[in-house]
């Protein structure tokens, strides 16, 4: 099945822009979904279908795609955004789902 | 409100089985599926499989086929995930999530996404 590759860590200062990439052969055929997970908590979806933002998710979260890479962008990062972020997509060859390895976002 | 409440932590010996429950409320259970996802300590998320709450159809990740059984009880709006032949590397937090009813896998959780609180399963001799 497909593999999704994310950088292990990204660090930014408050107010700056964080960009987290996710690369894999699943794209662009399949949609990307992004989840935020804070320590000790269940994941929460922050982007669906590459670039759509669920209700209740701040506007500073956005998603984009280009070829085999998708990106989660957090503009004007706040301390509360410090978390692990996971991309997720599908593998139509065996009807399975796959997560990227996760990226730890540190707000300096 | 939407809610999935999972059963409590378990400690099992290698070779044993474990059955985790996930009780749904706040929505029509049979209109959705359930995904199961696990997370080993300090590691990332791993999709285990999906079950339709409408007809019990399942779709397991290849890694877990033959060792995991997912079921539902529509009378109590509860989903179950049973894993057999436990090994130490099965030590993880296991999550259920409300999923689409479609049999074509696209996303782990359907919006508004609703996850259980997680169940820690520890496998140790």
mmCIF file of C-alpha atoms in Angstrom:
data_model
loop_
_atom_site.group_PDB
_atom_site.id
_atom_site.type_symbol
_atom_site.label_atom_id
_atom_site.label_comp_id
_atom_site.label_asym_id
_atom_site.label_seq_id
_atom_site.Cartn_x
_atom_site.Cartn_y
_atom_site.Cartn_z
ATOM 1 C CA UNK A 1 0.000 0.000 0.000
ATOM 2 C CA UNK A 2 0.990 3.640 -0.290
ATOM 3 C CA UNK A 3 3.364 5.327 2.100
ATOM 4 C CA UNK A 4 2.961 8.948 3.143
ATOM 5 C CA UNK A 5 6.116 10.813 4.132
ATOM 6 C CA UNK A 6 6.105 13.744 6.558
ATOM 7 C CA UNK A 7 8.998 15.624 8.180
ATOM 8 C CA UNK A 8 9.387 14.466 11.806
ATOM 9 C CA UNK A 9 9.418 17.982 13.163
ATOM 10 C CA UNK A 10 8.761 21.609 12.319
ATOM 11 C CA UNK A 11 9.532 24.559 14.572
ATOM 12 C CA UNK A 12 8.234 28.104 14.262
ATOM 13 C CA UNK A 13 7.931 31.192 16.418
ATOM 14 C CA UNK A 14 4.528 32.512 17.439
ATOM 15 C CA UNK A 15 2.938 34.550 14.673
ATOM 16 C CA UNK A 16 5.009 32.905 11.958
ATOM 17 C CA UNK A 17 3.756 30.483 9.308
ATOM 18 C CA UNK A 18 4.182 26.735 9.702
ATOM 19 C CA UNK A 19 4.196 24.516 6.634
ATOM 20 C CA UNK A 20 3.960 20.742 6.964
ATOM 21 C CA UNK A 21 4.331 18.586 3.879
ATOM 22 C CA UNK A 22 3.115 15.092 3.121
ATOM 23 C CA UNK A 23 4.372 13.256 0.054
ATOM 24 C CA UNK A 24 3.214 10.041 -1.527
ATOM 25 C CA UNK A 25 2.054 8.265 -4.648
ATOM 26 C CA UNK A 26 -1.524 8.394 -3.359
ATOM 27 C CA UNK A 27 -1.622 12.013 -4.526
ATOM 28 C CA UNK A 28 -3.170 13.574 -6.488
ATOM 29 C CA UNK A 29 -5.493 10.613 -7.210
ATOM 30 C CA UNK A 30 -6.706 10.463 -3.611
ATOM 31 C CA UNK A 31 -7.729 13.232 -1.249
ATOM 32 C CA UNK A 32 -5.664 14.263 1.752
ATOM 33 C CA UNK A 33 -6.984 14.747 5.255
ATOM 34 C CA UNK A 34 -5.097 16.342 8.137
ATOM 35 C CA UNK A 35 -5.487 15.613 11.838
ATOM 36 C CA UNK A 36 -4.169 17.477 14.855
ATOM 37 C CA UNK A 37 -3.366 15.479 17.964
ATOM 38 C CA UNK A 38 -2.419 17.004 21.292
ATOM 39 C CA UNK A 39 -0.794 14.929 24.051
ATOM 40 C CA UNK A 40 -3.188 12.519 25.687
ATOM 41 C CA UNK A 41 -6.027 13.422 23.334
ATOM 42 C CA UNK A 42 -7.724 11.830 20.350
ATOM 43 C CA UNK A 43 -7.021 13.282 16.895
ATOM 44 C CA UNK A 44 -9.142 16.093 15.481
ATOM 45 C CA UNK A 45 -9.577 16.695 11.756
ATOM 46 C CA UNK A 46 -8.375 20.150 10.702
ATOM 47 C CA UNK A 47 -8.469 19.801 6.886
ATOM 48 C CA UNK A 48 -10.527 17.502 4.683
ATOM 49 C CA UNK A 49 -10.430 16.784 0.945
ATOM 50 C CA UNK A 50 -7.063 18.516 0.509
ATOM 51 C CA UNK A 51 -8.114 22.066 1.318
ATOM 52 C CA UNK A 52 -11.501 22.206 3.038
ATOM 53 C CA UNK A 53 -11.723 23.355 6.623
ATOM 54 C CA UNK A 54 -14.246 21.734 8.980
ATOM 55 C CA UNK A 55 -16.627 23.900 10.917
ATOM 56 C CA UNK A 56 -15.003 25.229 14.067
ATOM 57 C CA UNK A 57 -11.423 25.014 12.798
ATOM 58 C CA UNK A 58 -9.703 28.429 12.796
ATOM 59 C CA UNK A 59 -9.125 30.119 9.452
ATOM 60 C CA UNK A 60 -5.373 30.090 10.013
ATOM 61 C CA UNK A 61 -5.434 26.396 9.042
ATOM 62 C CA UNK A 62 -5.342 25.760 5.302
ATOM 63 C CA UNK A 63 -4.427 22.951 2.950
ATOM 64 C CA UNK A 64 -3.054 22.762 -0.556
ATOM 65 C CA UNK A 65 -1.773 20.210 -3.014
ATOM 66 C CA UNK A 66 0.694 20.065 -5.847
ATOM 67 C CA UNK A 67 1.417 16.847 -7.662
ATOM 68 C CA UNK A 68 2.389 14.125 -5.217
ATOM 69 C CA UNK A 69 2.760 16.514 -2.278
ATOM 70 C CA UNK A 70 0.118 18.031 -0.066
ATOM 71 C CA UNK A 71 0.729 20.738 2.510
ATOM 72 C CA UNK A 72 -0.843 21.920 5.718
ATOM 73 C CA UNK A 73 -0.231 25.605 6.376
ATOM 74 C CA UNK A 74 -0.845 27.292 9.699
ATOM 75 C CA UNK A 75 -0.665 31.059 9.373
ATOM 76 C CA UNK A 76 -0.017 33.166 12.445
ATOM 77 C CA UNK A 77 0.859 30.168 14.586
ATOM 78 C CA UNK A 78 -0.305 30.307 18.179
ATOM 79 C CA UNK A 79 1.046 28.458 21.179
ATOM 80 C CA UNK A 80 -2.106 26.310 21.250
ATOM 81 C CA UNK A 81 -1.215 24.942 17.803
ATOM 82 C CA UNK A 82 1.700 22.984 19.246
ATOM 83 C CA UNK A 83 0.744 19.379 18.525
ATOM 84 C CA UNK A 84 1.399 16.396 16.297
ATOM 85 C CA UNK A 85 -0.076 16.599 12.821
ATOM 86 C CA UNK A 86 -0.900 13.604 10.636
ATOM 87 C CA UNK A 87 -1.858 13.411 6.994
ATOM 88 C CA UNK A 88 -4.144 10.585 5.871
ATOM 89 C CA UNK A 89 -5.191 9.237 2.520
ATOM 90 C CA UNK A 90 -6.487 6.117 0.828
ATOM 91 C CA UNK A 91 -5.047 3.305 -1.271
ATOM 92 C CA UNK A 92 -7.625 2.269 -3.846
ATOM 93 C CA UNK A 93 -5.610 -0.817 -4.856
ATOM 94 C CA UNK A 94 -6.529 -2.592 -1.634
ATOM 95 C CA UNK A 95 -9.241 -0.280 -0.285
ATOM 96 C CA UNK A 96 -7.188 0.687 2.736
ATOM 97 C CA UNK A 97 -6.388 3.875 4.603
ATOM 98 C CA UNK A 98 -2.951 5.140 5.515
ATOM 99 C CA UNK A 99 -1.490 7.784 7.813
ATOM 100 C CA UNK A 100 1.725 9.664 7.409
ATOM 101 C CA UNK A 101 4.293 9.230 10.148
ATOM 102 C CA UNK A 102 3.316 12.477 11.820
ATOM 103 C CA UNK A 103 5.001 15.849 12.301
ATOM 104 C CA UNK A 104 5.613 17.397 15.683
ATOM 105 C CA UNK A 105 4.983 21.129 15.512
ATOM 106 C CA UNK A 106 6.915 23.062 18.136
ATOM 107 C CA UNK A 107 6.044 26.686 18.824
ATOM 108 C CA UNK A 108 9.240 28.312 20.038
ATOM 109 C CA UNK B 1 -24.062 15.441 21.494
ATOM 110 C CA UNK B 2 -21.961 13.096 19.432
ATOM 111 C CA UNK B 3 -20.035 10.766 21.692
ATOM 112 C CA UNK B 4 -18.056 7.544 21.570
ATOM 113 C CA UNK B 5 -17.170 6.060 24.951
ATOM 114 C CA UNK B 6 -14.635 3.259 25.051
ATOM 115 C CA UNK B 7 -14.000 0.607 27.648
ATOM 116 C CA UNK B 8 -11.250 0.905 30.213
ATOM 117 C CA UNK B 9 -7.582 0.038 30.141
ATOM 118 C CA UNK B 10 -6.536 -3.598 29.853
ATOM 119 C CA UNK B 11 -3.419 -5.511 30.818
ATOM 120 C CA UNK B 12 -2.918 -8.792 29.010
ATOM 121 C CA UNK B 13 -0.259 -11.450 28.785
ATOM 122 C CA UNK B 14 1.338 -12.390 25.466
ATOM 123 C CA UNK B 15 -0.839 -14.827 23.557
ATOM 124 C CA UNK B 16 -4.054 -13.657 25.193
ATOM 125 C CA UNK B 17 -6.984 -11.856 23.568
ATOM 126 C CA UNK B 18 -8.547 -8.482 24.263
ATOM 127 C CA UNK B 19 -11.928 -7.039 23.342
ATOM 128 C CA UNK B 20 -12.369 -3.265 23.356
ATOM 129 C CA UNK B 21 -15.833 -1.715 23.231
ATOM 130 C CA UNK B 22 -16.963 1.612 21.816
ATOM 131 C CA UNK B 23 -20.458 2.832 22.727
ATOM 132 C CA UNK B 24 -22.017 5.466 20.494
ATOM 133 C CA UNK B 25 -24.578 8.108 21.361
ATOM 134 C CA UNK B 26 -25.949 11.303 19.873
ATOM 135 C CA UNK B 27 -26.425 9.983 16.342
ATOM 136 C CA UNK B 28 -28.148 7.188 14.416
ATOM 137 C CA UNK B 29 -25.699 4.347 14.871
ATOM 138 C CA UNK B 30 -26.657 2.353 11.786
ATOM 139 C CA UNK B 31 -26.110 5.261 9.406
ATOM 140 C CA UNK B 32 -22.367 5.230 9.903
ATOM 141 C CA UNK B 33 -19.357 2.990 10.098
ATOM 142 C CA UNK B 34 -16.669 2.762 12.742
ATOM 143 C CA UNK B 35 -12.942 2.969 12.147
ATOM 144 C CA UNK B 36 -10.384 1.534 14.535
ATOM 145 C CA UNK B 37 -6.992 3.205 14.852
ATOM 146 C CA UNK B 38 -4.148 2.420 17.217
ATOM 147 C CA UNK B 39 -1.129 4.330 18.487
ATOM 148 C CA UNK B 40 1.845 2.652 20.109
ATOM 149 C CA UNK B 41 3.636 4.659 22.825
ATOM 150 C CA UNK B 42 5.456 7.597 21.270
ATOM 151 C CA UNK B 43 4.506 6.441 17.783
ATOM 152 C CA UNK B 44 2.139 7.526 15.031
ATOM 153 C CA UNK B 45 -1.408 6.592 14.118
ATOM 154 C CA UNK B 46 -2.128 3.257 12.442
ATOM 155 C CA UNK B 47 -5.425 2.400 10.721
ATOM 156 C CA UNK B 48 -6.641 -1.070 11.674
ATOM 157 C CA UNK B 49 -9.894 -1.375 9.814
ATOM 158 C CA UNK B 50 -13.529 -0.398 9.419
ATOM 159 C CA UNK B 51 -16.934 -1.882 10.058
ATOM 160 C CA UNK B 52 -20.361 -0.895 8.827
ATOM 161 C CA UNK B 53 -22.789 -0.437 11.705
ATOM 162 C CA UNK B 54 -25.604 -1.098 9.243
ATOM 163 C CA UNK B 55 -24.749 -4.580 8.004
ATOM 164 C CA UNK B 56 -21.554 -5.596 9.803
ATOM 165 C CA UNK B 57 -19.450 -5.577 6.647
ATOM 166 C CA UNK B 58 -15.782 -5.233 7.513
ATOM 167 C CA UNK B 59 -12.569 -4.105 5.867
ATOM 168 C CA UNK B 60 -9.375 -4.912 7.739
ATOM 169 C CA UNK B 61 -5.896 -3.593 7.118
ATOM 170 C CA UNK B 62 -3.880 -6.442 5.674
ATOM 171 C CA UNK B 63 -1.596 -6.421 8.704
ATOM 172 C CA UNK B 64 -4.467 -7.347 11.019
ATOM 173 C CA UNK B 65 -6.419 -9.778 8.877
ATOM 174 C CA UNK B 66 -6.923 -13.054 10.700
ATOM 175 C CA UNK B 67 -6.024 -11.632 14.103
ATOM 176 C CA UNK B 68 -8.626 -8.886 14.538
ATOM 177 C CA UNK B 69 -12.410 -9.141 14.487
ATOM 178 C CA UNK B 70 -14.641 -6.090 14.472
ATOM 179 C CA UNK B 71 -18.315 -6.424 15.336
ATOM 180 C CA UNK B 72 -21.261 -4.234 16.245
ATOM 181 C CA UNK B 73 -24.354 -4.608 18.408
ATOM 182 C CA UNK B 74 -27.047 -2.345 17.029
ATOM 183 C CA UNK B 75 -29.307 -2.970 20.043
ATOM 184 C CA UNK B 76 -26.824 -1.148 22.264
ATOM 185 C CA UNK B 77 -25.109 1.036 19.613
ATOM 186 C CA UNK B 78 -21.807 -0.513 20.546
ATOM 187 C CA UNK B 79 -18.857 -1.547 18.399
ATOM 188 C CA UNK B 80 -16.239 -4.050 19.431
ATOM 189 C CA UNK B 81 -12.682 -4.748 18.351
ATOM 190 C CA UNK B 82 -11.190 -8.087 19.396
ATOM 191 C CA UNK B 83 -7.529 -8.874 18.904
ATOM 192 C CA UNK B 84 -6.086 -12.333 19.457
ATOM 193 C CA UNK B 85 -2.595 -13.713 19.968
ATOM 194 C CA UNK B 86 -1.414 -10.499 21.567
ATOM 195 C CA UNK B 87 2.267 -9.584 21.426
ATOM 196 C CA UNK B 88 4.234 -6.973 23.284
ATOM 197 C CA UNK B 89 4.254 -4.738 20.212
ATOM 198 C CA UNK B 90 0.456 -4.610 20.357
ATOM 199 C CA UNK B 91 0.824 -2.374 23.403
ATOM 200 C CA UNK B 92 -0.942 0.786 22.276
ATOM 201 C CA UNK B 93 -3.856 3.121 22.717
ATOM 202 C CA UNK B 94 -6.764 1.918 20.592
ATOM 203 C CA UNK B 95 -9.256 4.465 19.258
ATOM 204 C CA UNK B 96 -12.623 4.102 17.566
ATOM 205 C CA UNK B 97 -13.923 6.878 15.312
ATOM 206 C CA UNK B 98 -17.242 7.476 13.590
ATOM 207 C CA UNK B 99 -16.666 6.745 9.922
ATOM 208 C CA UNK B 100 -18.580 6.994 6.643
ATOM 209 C CA UNK B 101 -20.969 4.147 5.822
ATOM 210 C CA UNK B 102 -19.455 3.775 2.345
ATOM 211 C CA UNK B 103 -17.520 0.602 1.688
ATOM 212 C CA UNK B 104 -14.983 2.520 -0.407
ATOM 213 C CA UNK B 105 -12.375 3.742 2.051
ATOM 214 C CA UNK B 106 -11.568 7.434 1.789
ATOM 215 C CA UNK B 107 -11.323 8.846 5.293
ATOM 216 C CA UNK B 108 -10.896 7.511 8.815
ATOM 217 C CA UNK B 109 -13.452 9.799 10.437
ATOM 218 C CA UNK B 110 -16.504 11.507 8.999
ATOM 219 C CA UNK B 111 -17.420 15.072 9.872
ATOM 220 C CA UNK B 112 -18.102 16.290 12.405
ATOM 221 C CA UNK B 113 -15.410 13.919 13.509
ATOM 222 C CA UNK B 114 -16.052 12.009 16.677
ATOM 223 C CA UNK B 115 -13.486 9.787 18.356
ATOM 224 C CA UNK B 116 -13.497 7.661 21.443
ATOM 225 C CA UNK B 117 -11.243 8.650 24.302
ATOM 226 C CA UNK B 118 -8.898 5.762 23.603
ATOM 227 C CA UNK B 119 -8.255 2.488 25.410
ATOM 228 C CA UNK B 120 -4.761 1.596 26.558
ATOM 229 C CA UNK B 121 -3.974 -2.058 26.019
ATOM 230 C CA UNK B 122 -0.757 -3.193 27.663
ATOM 231 C CA UNK B 123 0.694 -6.557 26.706
ATOM 232 C CA UNK B 124 3.282 -7.744 29.181
ATOM 233 C CA UNK B 125 4.362 -10.959 30.804
#
